[in-house]
mmCIF file of C-alpha atoms in Angstrom:
data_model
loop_
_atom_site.group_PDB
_atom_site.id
_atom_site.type_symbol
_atom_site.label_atom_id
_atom_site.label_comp_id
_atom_site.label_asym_id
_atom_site.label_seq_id
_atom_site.Cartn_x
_atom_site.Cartn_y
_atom_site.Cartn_z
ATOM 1 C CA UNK A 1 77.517 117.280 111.107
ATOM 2 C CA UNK A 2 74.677 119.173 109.465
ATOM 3 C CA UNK A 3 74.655 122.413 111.161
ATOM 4 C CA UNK A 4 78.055 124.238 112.912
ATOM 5 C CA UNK A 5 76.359 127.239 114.010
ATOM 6 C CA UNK A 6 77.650 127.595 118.010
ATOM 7 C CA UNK A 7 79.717 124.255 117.648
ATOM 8 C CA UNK A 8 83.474 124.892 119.077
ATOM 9 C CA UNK A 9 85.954 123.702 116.368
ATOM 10 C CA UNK A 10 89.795 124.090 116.836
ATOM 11 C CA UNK A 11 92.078 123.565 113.666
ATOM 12 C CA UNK A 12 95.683 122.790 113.761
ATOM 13 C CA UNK A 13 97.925 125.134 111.642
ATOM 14 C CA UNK A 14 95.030 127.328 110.507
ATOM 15 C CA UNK A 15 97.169 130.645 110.399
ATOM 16 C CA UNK A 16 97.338 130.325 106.597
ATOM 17 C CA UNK A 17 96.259 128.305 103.772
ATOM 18 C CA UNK A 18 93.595 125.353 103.698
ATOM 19 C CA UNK A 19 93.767 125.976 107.509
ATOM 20 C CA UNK A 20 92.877 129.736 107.553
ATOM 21 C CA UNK A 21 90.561 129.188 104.914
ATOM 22 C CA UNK A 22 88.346 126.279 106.707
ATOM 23 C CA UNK A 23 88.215 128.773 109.891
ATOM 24 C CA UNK A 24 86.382 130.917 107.624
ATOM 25 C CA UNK A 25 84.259 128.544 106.071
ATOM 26 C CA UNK A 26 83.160 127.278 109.353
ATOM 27 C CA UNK A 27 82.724 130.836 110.630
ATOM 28 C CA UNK A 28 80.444 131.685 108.112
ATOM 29 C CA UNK A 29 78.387 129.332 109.300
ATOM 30 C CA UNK A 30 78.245 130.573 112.917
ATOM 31 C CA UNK A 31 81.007 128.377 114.808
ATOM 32 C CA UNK A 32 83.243 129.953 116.962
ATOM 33 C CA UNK A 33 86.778 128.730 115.879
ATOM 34 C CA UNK A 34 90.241 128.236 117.832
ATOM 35 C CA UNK A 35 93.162 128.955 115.124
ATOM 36 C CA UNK A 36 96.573 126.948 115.894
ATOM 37 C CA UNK A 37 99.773 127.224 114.548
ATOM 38 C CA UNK A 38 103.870 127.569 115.063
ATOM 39 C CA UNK A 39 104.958 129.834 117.246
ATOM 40 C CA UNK A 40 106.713 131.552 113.902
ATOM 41 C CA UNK A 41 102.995 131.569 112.231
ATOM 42 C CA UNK A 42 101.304 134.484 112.843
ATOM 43 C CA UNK A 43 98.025 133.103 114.795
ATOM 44 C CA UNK A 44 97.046 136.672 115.958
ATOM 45 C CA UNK A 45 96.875 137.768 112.333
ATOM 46 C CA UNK A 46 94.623 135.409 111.408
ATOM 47 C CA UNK A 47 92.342 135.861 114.518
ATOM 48 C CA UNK A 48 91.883 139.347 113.772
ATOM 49 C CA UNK A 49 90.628 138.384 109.912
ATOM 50 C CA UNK A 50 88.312 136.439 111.559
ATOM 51 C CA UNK A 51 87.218 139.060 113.561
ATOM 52 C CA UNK A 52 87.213 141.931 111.369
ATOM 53 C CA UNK A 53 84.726 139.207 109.665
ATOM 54 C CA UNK A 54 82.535 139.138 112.725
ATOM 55 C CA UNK A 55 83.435 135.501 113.338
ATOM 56 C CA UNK A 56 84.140 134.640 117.269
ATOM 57 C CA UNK A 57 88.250 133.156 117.280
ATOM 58 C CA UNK A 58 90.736 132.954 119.259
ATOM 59 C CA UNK A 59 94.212 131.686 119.051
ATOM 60 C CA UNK A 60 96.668 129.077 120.707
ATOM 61 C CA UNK A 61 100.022 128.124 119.521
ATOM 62 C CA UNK A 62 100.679 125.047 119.084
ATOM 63 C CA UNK A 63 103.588 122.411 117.561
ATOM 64 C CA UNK A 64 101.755 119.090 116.967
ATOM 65 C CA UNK A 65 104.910 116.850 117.042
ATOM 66 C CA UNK A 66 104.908 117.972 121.114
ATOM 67 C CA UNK A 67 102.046 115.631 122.702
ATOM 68 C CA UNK A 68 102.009 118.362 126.110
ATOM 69 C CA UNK A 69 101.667 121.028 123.435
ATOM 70 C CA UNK A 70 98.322 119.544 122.022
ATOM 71 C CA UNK A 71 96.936 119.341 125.575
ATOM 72 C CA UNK A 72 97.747 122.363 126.627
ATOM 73 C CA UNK A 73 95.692 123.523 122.998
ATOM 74 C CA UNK A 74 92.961 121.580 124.224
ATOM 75 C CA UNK A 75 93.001 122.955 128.016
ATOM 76 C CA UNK A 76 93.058 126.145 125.957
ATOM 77 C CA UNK A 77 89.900 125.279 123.815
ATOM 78 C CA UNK A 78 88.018 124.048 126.678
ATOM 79 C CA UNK A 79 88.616 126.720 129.320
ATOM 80 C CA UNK A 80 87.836 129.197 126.370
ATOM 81 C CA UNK A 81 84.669 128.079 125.172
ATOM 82 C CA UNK A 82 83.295 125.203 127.553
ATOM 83 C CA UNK A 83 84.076 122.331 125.076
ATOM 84 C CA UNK A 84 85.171 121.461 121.825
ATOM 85 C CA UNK A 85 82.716 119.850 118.820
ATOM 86 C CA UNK A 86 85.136 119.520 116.588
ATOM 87 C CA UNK A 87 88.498 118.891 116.161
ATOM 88 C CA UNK A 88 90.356 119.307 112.486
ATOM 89 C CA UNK A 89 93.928 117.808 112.079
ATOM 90 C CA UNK A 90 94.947 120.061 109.290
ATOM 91 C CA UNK A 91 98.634 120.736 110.378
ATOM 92 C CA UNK A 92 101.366 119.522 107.933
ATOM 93 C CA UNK A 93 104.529 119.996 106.086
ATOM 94 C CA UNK A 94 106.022 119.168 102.499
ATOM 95 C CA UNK A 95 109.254 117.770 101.642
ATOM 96 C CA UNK A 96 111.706 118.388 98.700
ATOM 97 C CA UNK A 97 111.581 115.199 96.297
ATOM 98 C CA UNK A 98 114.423 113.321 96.764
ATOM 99 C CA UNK A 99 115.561 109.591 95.787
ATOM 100 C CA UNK A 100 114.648 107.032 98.313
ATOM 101 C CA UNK A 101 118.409 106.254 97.871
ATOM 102 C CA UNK A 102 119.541 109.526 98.274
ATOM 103 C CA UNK A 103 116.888 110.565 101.455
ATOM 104 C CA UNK A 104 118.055 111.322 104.828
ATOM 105 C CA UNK A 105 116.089 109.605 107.041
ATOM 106 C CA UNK A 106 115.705 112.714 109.657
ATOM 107 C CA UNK A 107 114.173 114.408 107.222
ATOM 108 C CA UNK A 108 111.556 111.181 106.351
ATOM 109 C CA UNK A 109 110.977 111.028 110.207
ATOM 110 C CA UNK A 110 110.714 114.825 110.400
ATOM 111 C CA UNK A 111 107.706 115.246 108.005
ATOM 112 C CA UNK A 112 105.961 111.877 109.252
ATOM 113 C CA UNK A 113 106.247 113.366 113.115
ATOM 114 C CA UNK A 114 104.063 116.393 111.637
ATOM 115 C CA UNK A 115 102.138 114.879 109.158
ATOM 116 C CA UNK A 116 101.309 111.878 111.276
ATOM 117 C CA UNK A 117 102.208 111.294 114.784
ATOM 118 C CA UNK A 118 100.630 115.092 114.692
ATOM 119 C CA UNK A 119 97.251 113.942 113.545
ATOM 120 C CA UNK A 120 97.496 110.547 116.173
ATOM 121 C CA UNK A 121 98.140 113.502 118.741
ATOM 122 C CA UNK A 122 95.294 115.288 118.068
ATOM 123 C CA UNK A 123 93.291 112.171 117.257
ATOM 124 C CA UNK A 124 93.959 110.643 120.571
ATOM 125 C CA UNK A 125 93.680 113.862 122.486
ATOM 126 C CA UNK A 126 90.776 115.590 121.598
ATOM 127 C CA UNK A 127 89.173 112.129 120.619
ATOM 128 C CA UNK A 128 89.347 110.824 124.667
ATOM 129 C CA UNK A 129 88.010 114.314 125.333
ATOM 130 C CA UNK A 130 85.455 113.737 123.076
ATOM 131 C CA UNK A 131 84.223 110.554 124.530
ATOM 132 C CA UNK A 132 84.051 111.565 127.605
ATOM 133 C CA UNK A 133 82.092 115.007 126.936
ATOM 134 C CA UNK A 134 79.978 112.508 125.741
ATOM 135 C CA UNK A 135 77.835 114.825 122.788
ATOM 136 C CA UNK A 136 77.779 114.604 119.091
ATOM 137 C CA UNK A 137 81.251 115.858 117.934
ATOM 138 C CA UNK A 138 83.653 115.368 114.804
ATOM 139 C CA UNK A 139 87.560 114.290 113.950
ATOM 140 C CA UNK A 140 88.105 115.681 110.665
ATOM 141 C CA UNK A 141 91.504 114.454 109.213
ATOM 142 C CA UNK A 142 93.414 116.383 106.567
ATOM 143 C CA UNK A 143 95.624 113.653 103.711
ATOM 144 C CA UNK A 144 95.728 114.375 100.473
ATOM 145 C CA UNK A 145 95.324 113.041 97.153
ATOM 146 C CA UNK A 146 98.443 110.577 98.067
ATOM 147 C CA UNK A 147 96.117 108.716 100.828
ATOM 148 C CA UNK A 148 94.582 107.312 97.401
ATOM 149 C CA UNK A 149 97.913 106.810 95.543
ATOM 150 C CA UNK A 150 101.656 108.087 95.362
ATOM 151 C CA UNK A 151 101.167 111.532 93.276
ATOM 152 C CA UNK A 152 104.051 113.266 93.756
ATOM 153 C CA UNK A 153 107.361 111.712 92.340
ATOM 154 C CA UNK A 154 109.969 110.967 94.838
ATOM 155 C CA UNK A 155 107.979 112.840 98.253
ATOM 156 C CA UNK A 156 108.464 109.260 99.486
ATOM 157 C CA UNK A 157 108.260 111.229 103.283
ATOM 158 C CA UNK A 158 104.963 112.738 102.346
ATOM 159 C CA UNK A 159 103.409 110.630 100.385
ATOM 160 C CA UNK A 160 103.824 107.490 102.894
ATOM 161 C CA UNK A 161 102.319 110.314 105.565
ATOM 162 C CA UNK A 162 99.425 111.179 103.810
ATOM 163 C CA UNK A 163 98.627 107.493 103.028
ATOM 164 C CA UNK A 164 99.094 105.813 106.351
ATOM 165 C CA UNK A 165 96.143 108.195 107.296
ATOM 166 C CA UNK A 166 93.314 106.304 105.059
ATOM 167 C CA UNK A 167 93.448 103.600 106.897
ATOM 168 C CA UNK A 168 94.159 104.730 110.257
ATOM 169 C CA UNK A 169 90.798 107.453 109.715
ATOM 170 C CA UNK A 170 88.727 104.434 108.507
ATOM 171 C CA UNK A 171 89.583 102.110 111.259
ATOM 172 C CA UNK A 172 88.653 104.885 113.421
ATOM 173 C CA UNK A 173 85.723 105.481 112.417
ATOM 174 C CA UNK A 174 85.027 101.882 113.232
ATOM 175 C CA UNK A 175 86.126 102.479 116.680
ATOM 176 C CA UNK A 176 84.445 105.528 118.424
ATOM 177 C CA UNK A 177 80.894 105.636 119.460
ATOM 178 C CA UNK A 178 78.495 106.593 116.655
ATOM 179 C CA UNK A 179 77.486 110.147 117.995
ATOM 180 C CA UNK A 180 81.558 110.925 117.190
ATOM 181 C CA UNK A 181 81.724 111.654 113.190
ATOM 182 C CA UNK A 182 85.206 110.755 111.505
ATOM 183 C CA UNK A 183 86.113 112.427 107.785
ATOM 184 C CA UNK A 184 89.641 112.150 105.924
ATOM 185 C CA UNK A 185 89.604 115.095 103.417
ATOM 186 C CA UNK A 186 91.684 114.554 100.492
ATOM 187 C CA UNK A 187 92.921 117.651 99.025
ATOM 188 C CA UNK A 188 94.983 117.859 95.320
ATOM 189 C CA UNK A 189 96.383 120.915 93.790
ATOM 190 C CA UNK A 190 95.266 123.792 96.258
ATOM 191 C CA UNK A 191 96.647 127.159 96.612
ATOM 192 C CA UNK A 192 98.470 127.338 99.918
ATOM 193 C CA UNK A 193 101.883 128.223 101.590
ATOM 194 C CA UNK A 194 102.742 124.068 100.603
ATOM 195 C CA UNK A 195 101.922 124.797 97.039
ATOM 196 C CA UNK A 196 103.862 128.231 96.547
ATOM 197 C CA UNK A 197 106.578 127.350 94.661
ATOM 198 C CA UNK A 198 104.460 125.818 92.137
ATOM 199 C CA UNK A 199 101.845 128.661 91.819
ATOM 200 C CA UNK A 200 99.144 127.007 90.802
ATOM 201 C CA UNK A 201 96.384 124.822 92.248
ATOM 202 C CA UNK A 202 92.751 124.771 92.920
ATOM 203 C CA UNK A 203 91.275 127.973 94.365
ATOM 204 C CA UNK A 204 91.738 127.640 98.326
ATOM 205 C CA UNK A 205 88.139 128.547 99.077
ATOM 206 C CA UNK A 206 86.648 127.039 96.121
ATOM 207 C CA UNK A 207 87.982 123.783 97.877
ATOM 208 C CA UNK A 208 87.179 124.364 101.364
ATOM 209 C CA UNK A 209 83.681 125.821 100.186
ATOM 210 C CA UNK A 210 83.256 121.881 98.571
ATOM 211 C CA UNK A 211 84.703 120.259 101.557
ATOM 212 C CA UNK A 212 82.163 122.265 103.831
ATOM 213 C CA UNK A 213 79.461 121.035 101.624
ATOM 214 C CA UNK A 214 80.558 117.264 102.418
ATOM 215 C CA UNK A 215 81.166 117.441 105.617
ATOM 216 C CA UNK A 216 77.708 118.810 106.015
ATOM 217 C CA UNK A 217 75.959 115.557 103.879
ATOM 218 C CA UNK A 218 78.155 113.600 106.421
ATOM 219 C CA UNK A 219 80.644 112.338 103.967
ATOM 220 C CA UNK A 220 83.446 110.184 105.506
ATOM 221 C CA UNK A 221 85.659 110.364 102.411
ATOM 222 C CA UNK A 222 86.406 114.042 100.964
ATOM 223 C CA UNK A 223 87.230 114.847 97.604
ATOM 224 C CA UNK A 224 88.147 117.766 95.039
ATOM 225 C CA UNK A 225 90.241 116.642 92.698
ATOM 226 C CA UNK A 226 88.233 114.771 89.754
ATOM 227 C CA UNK A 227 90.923 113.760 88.166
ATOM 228 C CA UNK A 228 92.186 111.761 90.671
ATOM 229 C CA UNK A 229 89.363 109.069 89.594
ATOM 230 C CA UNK A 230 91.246 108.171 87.039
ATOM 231 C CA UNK A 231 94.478 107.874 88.514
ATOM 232 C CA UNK A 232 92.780 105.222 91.613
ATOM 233 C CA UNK A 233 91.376 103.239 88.932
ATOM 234 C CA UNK A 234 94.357 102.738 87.235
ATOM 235 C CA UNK A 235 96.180 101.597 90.488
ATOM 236 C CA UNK A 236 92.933 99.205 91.151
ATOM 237 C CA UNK A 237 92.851 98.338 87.680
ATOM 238 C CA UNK A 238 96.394 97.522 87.717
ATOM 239 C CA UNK A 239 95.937 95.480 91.260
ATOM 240 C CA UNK A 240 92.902 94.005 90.283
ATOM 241 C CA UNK A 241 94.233 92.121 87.269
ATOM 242 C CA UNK A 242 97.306 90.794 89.280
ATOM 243 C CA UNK A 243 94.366 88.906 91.548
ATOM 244 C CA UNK A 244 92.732 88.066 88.162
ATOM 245 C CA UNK A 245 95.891 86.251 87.214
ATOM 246 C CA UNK A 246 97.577 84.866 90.618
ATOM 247 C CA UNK A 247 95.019 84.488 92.559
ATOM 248 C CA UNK A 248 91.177 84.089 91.055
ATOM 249 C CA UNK A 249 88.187 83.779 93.283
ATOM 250 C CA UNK A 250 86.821 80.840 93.775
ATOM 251 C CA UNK A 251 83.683 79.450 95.947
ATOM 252 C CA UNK A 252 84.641 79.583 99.790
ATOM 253 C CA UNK A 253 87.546 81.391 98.893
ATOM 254 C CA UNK A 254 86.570 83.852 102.222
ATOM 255 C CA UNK A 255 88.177 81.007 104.426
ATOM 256 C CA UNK A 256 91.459 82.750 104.443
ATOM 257 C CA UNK A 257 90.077 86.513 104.648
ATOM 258 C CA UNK A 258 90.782 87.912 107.668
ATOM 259 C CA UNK A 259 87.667 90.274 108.223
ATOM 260 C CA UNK A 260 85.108 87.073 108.055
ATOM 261 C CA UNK A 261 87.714 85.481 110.242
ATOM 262 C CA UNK A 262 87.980 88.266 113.284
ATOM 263 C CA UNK A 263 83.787 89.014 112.863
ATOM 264 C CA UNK A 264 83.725 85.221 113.473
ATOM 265 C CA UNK A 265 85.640 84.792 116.376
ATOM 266 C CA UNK A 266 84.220 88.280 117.640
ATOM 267 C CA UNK A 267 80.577 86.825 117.750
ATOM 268 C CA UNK A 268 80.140 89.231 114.747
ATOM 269 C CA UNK A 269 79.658 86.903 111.968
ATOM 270 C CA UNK A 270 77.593 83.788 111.332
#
């Protein structure tokens, strides 16, 4: 989406951190932005930043994990504004790195009902909406560095979160109609309530200012981090010469690949 000025865009848990700081971004460019967050996060705060900024925002709280909750954020957004362009899954939580062995598994399903049956809610909400508004409009997904490869030592909770998400943001984009844009930003080290016991991390509007910047040049995937080049082609590197050894290519040796398959048998392929 090359230009937000007057487009409606509603982020989840935008009170503080890379939230807060894309509702700025996307204010300076003339959108008119609906912050969302936990009852306990202070949305009102925020809103009068924005504000004070001369930015046009407005607030609804919101707990992802609670499908009625997300409609009742888009009602909000709708009856508020007239529509909604854009729609940025940003809400998410961290865990405390901990032994598969030794995990409880509330606390896996815990940060996966956040970090990903929150994103399916707003992806399936606002998406439907979306479609049948029927105008050019966006579903910007927020992962992380781990939707490339496991980062963080023992956040098996997180990092299985934020990776499920590649996938399920490329498929859709495969899915909705063309005039609907799809992005999975992939964040690393950034400043933000997740990051403050560390204390350190890439500047938070340094990295929303570069994620602005590729959403504008329609970029599907997102990145920051340059480091994290290296680390993906190690895992490839590493993947690639297990197919090099085990299983070579060889000519026809698409019979068995189940893309050229489905396109087939979808009228898709020769």
């Amino acid at each position: 989406m090359k230009n937000y000025r007057d487009k409606v865009i509603v982020i989840t848990g935008s009170a503080t951190g890379i939230g807060f700081s894309l509702a700025r971004q996307f204010g300076n460019e003339g959108a008119k932005v609906v912050v969302s967050g936990l009852p306990s996060d202070d949305t009102e705060g925020a809103v009068r930043q924005l504000n004070e900024l001369g930015f046009a925002a407005v607030c609804k709280s919101c707990d992802v994990t609670d499908r009625a909750q997300v409609e009742e954020l888009a009602d909000f957004a709708w009856q508020e504004f007239g529509r909604v362009d854009v729609i940025v899954n940003n809400a998410g939580v961290a865990q405390d790195p901990t032994p598969i062995m030794d995990m409880d598994l509330d606390d896996f399903r815990r940060v996966h009902e956040v970090n990903l049956y929150g994103v399916l809610n707003g992806i399936q909400i606002f998406g439907k909406r979306f479609i049948d508004q029927g105008t050019p409009a966006a579903i910007y997904n927020i992962g992380s560095e781990n939707s490339l490869y496991p980062c963080v030592p023992a956040a098996h909770a997180y990092v299985s979160s934020k990776h499920a998400l590649l996938p399920i943001t490329e498929m859709l984009a495969e899915e909705l109609p063309e005039y609907i844009e799809v992005a999975l930003i992939m964040p690393g080290l950034v400043k933000s309530p997740l990051t403050a016991a560390i204390g350190i991390g890439m500047d938070t509007d340094d990295f929303t200012s570069r994620v602005l910047d590729q959403l504008k040049a329609g970029e599907f995937y997102v990145v920051s981090h340059a480091y994290n080049k290296v680390r993906l082609e190690e895992r490839c590197a590493k993947i690639g010469a297990a197919f090099d050894q085990y299983a070579p290519r060889y000519e026809g040796d698409d019979e068995f690949d189940i893309r050229t398959i489905v396109n087939k048998w979808s009228g898709r392929g020769s």
